[in-house]
Short mmCIF file of C-alpha atoms in Angstrom, two decimals:
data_model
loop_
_atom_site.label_atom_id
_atom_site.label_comp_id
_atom_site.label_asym_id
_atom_site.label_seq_id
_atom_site.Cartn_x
_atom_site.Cartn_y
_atom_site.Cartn_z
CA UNK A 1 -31.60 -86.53 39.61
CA UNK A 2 -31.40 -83.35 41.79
CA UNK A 3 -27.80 -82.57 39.88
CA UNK A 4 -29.85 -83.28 36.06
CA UNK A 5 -32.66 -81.01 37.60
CA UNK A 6 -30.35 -78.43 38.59
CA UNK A 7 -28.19 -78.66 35.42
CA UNK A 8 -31.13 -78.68 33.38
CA UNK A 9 -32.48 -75.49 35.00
CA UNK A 10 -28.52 -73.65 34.84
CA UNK A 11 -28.64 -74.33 31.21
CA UNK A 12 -32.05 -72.68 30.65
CA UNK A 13 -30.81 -70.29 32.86
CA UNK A 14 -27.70 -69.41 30.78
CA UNK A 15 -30.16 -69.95 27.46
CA UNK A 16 -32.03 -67.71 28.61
CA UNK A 17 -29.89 -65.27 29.51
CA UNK A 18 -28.67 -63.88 26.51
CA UNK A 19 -31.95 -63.84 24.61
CA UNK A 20 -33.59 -61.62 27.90
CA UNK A 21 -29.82 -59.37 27.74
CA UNK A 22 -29.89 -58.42 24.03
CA UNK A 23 -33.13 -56.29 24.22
CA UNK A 24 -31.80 -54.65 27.24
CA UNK A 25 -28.08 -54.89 25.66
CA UNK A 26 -29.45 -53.16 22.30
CA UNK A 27 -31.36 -50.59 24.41
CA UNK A 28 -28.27 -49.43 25.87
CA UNK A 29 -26.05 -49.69 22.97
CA UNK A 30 -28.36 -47.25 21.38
CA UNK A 31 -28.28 -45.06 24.26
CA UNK A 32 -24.61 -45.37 24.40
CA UNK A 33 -24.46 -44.79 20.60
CA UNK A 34 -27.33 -41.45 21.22
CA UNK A 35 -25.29 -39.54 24.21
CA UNK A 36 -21.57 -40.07 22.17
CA UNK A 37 -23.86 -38.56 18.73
CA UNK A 38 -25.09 -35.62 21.67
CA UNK A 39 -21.86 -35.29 22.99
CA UNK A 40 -19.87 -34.93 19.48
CA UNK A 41 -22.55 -32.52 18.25
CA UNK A 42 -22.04 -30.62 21.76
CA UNK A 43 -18.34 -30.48 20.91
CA UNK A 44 -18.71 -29.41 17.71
CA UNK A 45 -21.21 -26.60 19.24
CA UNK A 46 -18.71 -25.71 21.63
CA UNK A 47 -16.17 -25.54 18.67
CA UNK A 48 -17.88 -23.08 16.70
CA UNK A 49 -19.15 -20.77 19.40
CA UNK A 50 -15.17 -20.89 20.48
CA UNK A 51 -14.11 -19.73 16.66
CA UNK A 52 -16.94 -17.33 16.70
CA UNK A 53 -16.33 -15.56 20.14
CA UNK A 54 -12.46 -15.71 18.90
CA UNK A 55 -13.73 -13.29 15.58
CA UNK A 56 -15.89 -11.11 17.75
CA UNK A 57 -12.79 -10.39 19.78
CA UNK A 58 -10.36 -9.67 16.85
CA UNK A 59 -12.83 -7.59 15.15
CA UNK A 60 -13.68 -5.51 18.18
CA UNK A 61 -9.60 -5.20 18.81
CA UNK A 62 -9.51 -4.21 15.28
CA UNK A 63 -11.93 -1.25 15.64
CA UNK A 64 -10.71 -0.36 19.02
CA UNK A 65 -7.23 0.28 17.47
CA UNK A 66 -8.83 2.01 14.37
CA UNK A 67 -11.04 4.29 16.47
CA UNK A 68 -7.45 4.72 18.61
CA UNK A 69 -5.39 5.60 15.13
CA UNK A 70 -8.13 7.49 13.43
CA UNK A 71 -10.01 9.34 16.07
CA UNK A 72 -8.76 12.81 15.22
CA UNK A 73 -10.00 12.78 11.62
CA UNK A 74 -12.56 14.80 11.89
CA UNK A 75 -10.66 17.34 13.50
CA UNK A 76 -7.79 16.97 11.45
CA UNK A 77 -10.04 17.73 8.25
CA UNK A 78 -11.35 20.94 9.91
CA UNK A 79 -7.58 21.69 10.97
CA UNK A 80 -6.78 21.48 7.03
CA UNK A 81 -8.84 24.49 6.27
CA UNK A 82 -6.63 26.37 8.74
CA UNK A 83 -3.41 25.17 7.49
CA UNK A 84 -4.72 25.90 3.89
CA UNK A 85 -5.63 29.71 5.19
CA UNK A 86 -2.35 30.15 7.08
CA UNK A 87 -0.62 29.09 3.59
CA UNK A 88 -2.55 31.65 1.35
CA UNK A 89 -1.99 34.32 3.89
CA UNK A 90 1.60 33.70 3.71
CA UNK A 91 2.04 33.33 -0.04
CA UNK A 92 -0.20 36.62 -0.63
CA UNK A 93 2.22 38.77 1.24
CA UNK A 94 4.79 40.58 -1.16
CA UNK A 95 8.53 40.60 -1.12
CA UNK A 96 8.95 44.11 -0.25
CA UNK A 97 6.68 43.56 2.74
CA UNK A 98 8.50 40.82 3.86
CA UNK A 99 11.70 42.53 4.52
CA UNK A 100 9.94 45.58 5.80
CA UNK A 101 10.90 46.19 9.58
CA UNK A 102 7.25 46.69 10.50
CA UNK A 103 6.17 43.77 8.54
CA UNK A 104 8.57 41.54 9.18
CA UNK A 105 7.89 40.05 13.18
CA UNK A 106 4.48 39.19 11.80
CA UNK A 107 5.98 37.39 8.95
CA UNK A 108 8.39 35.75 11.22
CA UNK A 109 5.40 34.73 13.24
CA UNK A 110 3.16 33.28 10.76
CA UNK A 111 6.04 31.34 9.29
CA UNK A 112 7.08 29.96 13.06
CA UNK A 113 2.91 29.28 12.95
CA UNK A 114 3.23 26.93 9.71
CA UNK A 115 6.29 25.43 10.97
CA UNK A 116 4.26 24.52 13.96
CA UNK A 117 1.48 23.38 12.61
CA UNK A 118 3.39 21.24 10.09
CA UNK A 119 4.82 19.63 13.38
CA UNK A 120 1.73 18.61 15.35
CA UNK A 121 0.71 17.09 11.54
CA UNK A 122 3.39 14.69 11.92
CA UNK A 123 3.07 13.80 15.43
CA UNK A 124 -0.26 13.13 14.55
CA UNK A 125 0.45 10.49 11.49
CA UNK A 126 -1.06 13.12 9.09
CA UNK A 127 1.23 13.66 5.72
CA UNK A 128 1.33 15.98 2.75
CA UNK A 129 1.18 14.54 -0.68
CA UNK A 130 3.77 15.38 -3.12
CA UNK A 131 1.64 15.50 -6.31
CA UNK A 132 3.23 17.95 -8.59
CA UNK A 133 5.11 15.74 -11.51
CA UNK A 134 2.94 12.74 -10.29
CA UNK A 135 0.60 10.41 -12.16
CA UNK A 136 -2.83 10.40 -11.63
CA UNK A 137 -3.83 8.56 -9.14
CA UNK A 138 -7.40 8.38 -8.19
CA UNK A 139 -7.28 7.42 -4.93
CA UNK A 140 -4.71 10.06 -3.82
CA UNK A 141 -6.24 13.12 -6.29
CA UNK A 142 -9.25 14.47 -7.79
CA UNK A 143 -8.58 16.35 -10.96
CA UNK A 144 -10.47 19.81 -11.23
CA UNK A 145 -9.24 20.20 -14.89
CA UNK A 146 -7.03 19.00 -17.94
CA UNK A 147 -4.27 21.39 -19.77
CA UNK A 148 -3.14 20.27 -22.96
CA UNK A 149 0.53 19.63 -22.52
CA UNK A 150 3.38 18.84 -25.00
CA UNK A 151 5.85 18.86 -22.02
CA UNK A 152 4.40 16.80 -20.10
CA UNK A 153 3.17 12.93 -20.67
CA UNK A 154 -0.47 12.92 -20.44
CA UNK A 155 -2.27 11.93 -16.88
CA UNK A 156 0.86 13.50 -15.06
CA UNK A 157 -0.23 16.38 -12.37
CA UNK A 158 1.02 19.79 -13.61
CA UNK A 159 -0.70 22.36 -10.68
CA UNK A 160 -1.48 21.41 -7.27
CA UNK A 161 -4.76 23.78 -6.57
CA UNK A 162 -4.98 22.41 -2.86
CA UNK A 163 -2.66 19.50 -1.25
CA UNK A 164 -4.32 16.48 -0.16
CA UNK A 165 -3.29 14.45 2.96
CA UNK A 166 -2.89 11.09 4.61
CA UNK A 167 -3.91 10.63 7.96
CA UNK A 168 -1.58 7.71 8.91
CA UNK A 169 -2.53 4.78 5.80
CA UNK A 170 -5.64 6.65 4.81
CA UNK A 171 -6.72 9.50 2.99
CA UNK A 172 -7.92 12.44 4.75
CA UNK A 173 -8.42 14.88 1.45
CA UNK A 174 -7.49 14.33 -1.39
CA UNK A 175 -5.33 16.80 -3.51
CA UNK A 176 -6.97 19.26 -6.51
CA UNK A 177 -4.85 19.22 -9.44
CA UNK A 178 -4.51 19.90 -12.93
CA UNK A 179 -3.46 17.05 -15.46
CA UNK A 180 -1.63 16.82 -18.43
CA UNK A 181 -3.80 15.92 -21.66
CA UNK A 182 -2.00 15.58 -25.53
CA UNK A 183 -2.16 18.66 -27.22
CA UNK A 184 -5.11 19.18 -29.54
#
């Protein structure tokens, strides 16, 4: 009778067994099933904060190499006024003057001046723009005044009062012109 007695008590044992386990079995399946929900939404946390440091970065490389391409503007606008005055001065002086021996070294000079200044321009990325027999554009000109025209088609740029420039891809000033209109 000891083995029916000992038999008996193994099988409420093993009966018992599984009903005590499941509460204990559920409470870490939903544990289990709580961490892997923390852990995914960790991931996913991880994930975006990645992404978002990766934007920071290419948007602070971005103005790094704008501030690197377009750090001169400022100076290049005030060095337009110059190049502007150099080019009145040397349009205002007459033909007879020009070939006049005392006249002409300072000629010669101003000239070599302009040349030079052209030059550090175009080291620099900034550009004239050609705007004379040009449409209209509005982004490139600013027009001071229409001229009725039968030669010309209307919106097209007869008189450049002041050239505009591009420093690099963007405008620095824009260019002063006259446009075409139909005749009245």
């Amino acid at each position: 009778m000891s083995e029916d007695n000992q038999n008996l008590e193994n099988t409420e044992v093993v009966d018992a067994l599984p009903e005590d386990a499941a509460p204990a079995g559920d409470a870490t399946a939903e544990r289990i099933a709580a961490l892997e929900a923390e852990l995914a939404s960790a991931k996913q946390d991880i994930l975006y904060a990645h992404a978002d440091t990766q934007n920071v970065r290419r948007r602070l490389e971005k103005e790094l190499a704008d501030a690197r391409a377009y750090a001169a503007t400022a100076f290049a606008r005030d060095m337009l006024s110059v190049a502007d005055n150099l080019s009145r001065a040397l349009s205002a002086i007459p033909a007879d003057l020009r070939e006049d021996e005392k006249f002409k070294g300072l000629v010669v000079g101003l000239e070599a001046t302009g040349r030079e200044l052209e030059s550090v321009f175009g080291r620099n990325g900034i550009t004239k723009l050609e705007s004379v027999g040009q449409p209209l554009d509005p982004n490139k000109h600013q027009a001071m005044m229409e001229v009725p025209s039968a030669d010309a088609e209307p919106g097209t740029i007869l008189v450049e009062m002041q050239a505009g420039y591009m420093i690099k891809d963007r405008l620095l000033r824009p260019a002063m012109v006259s446009v075409a209109k139909k005749p009245d």
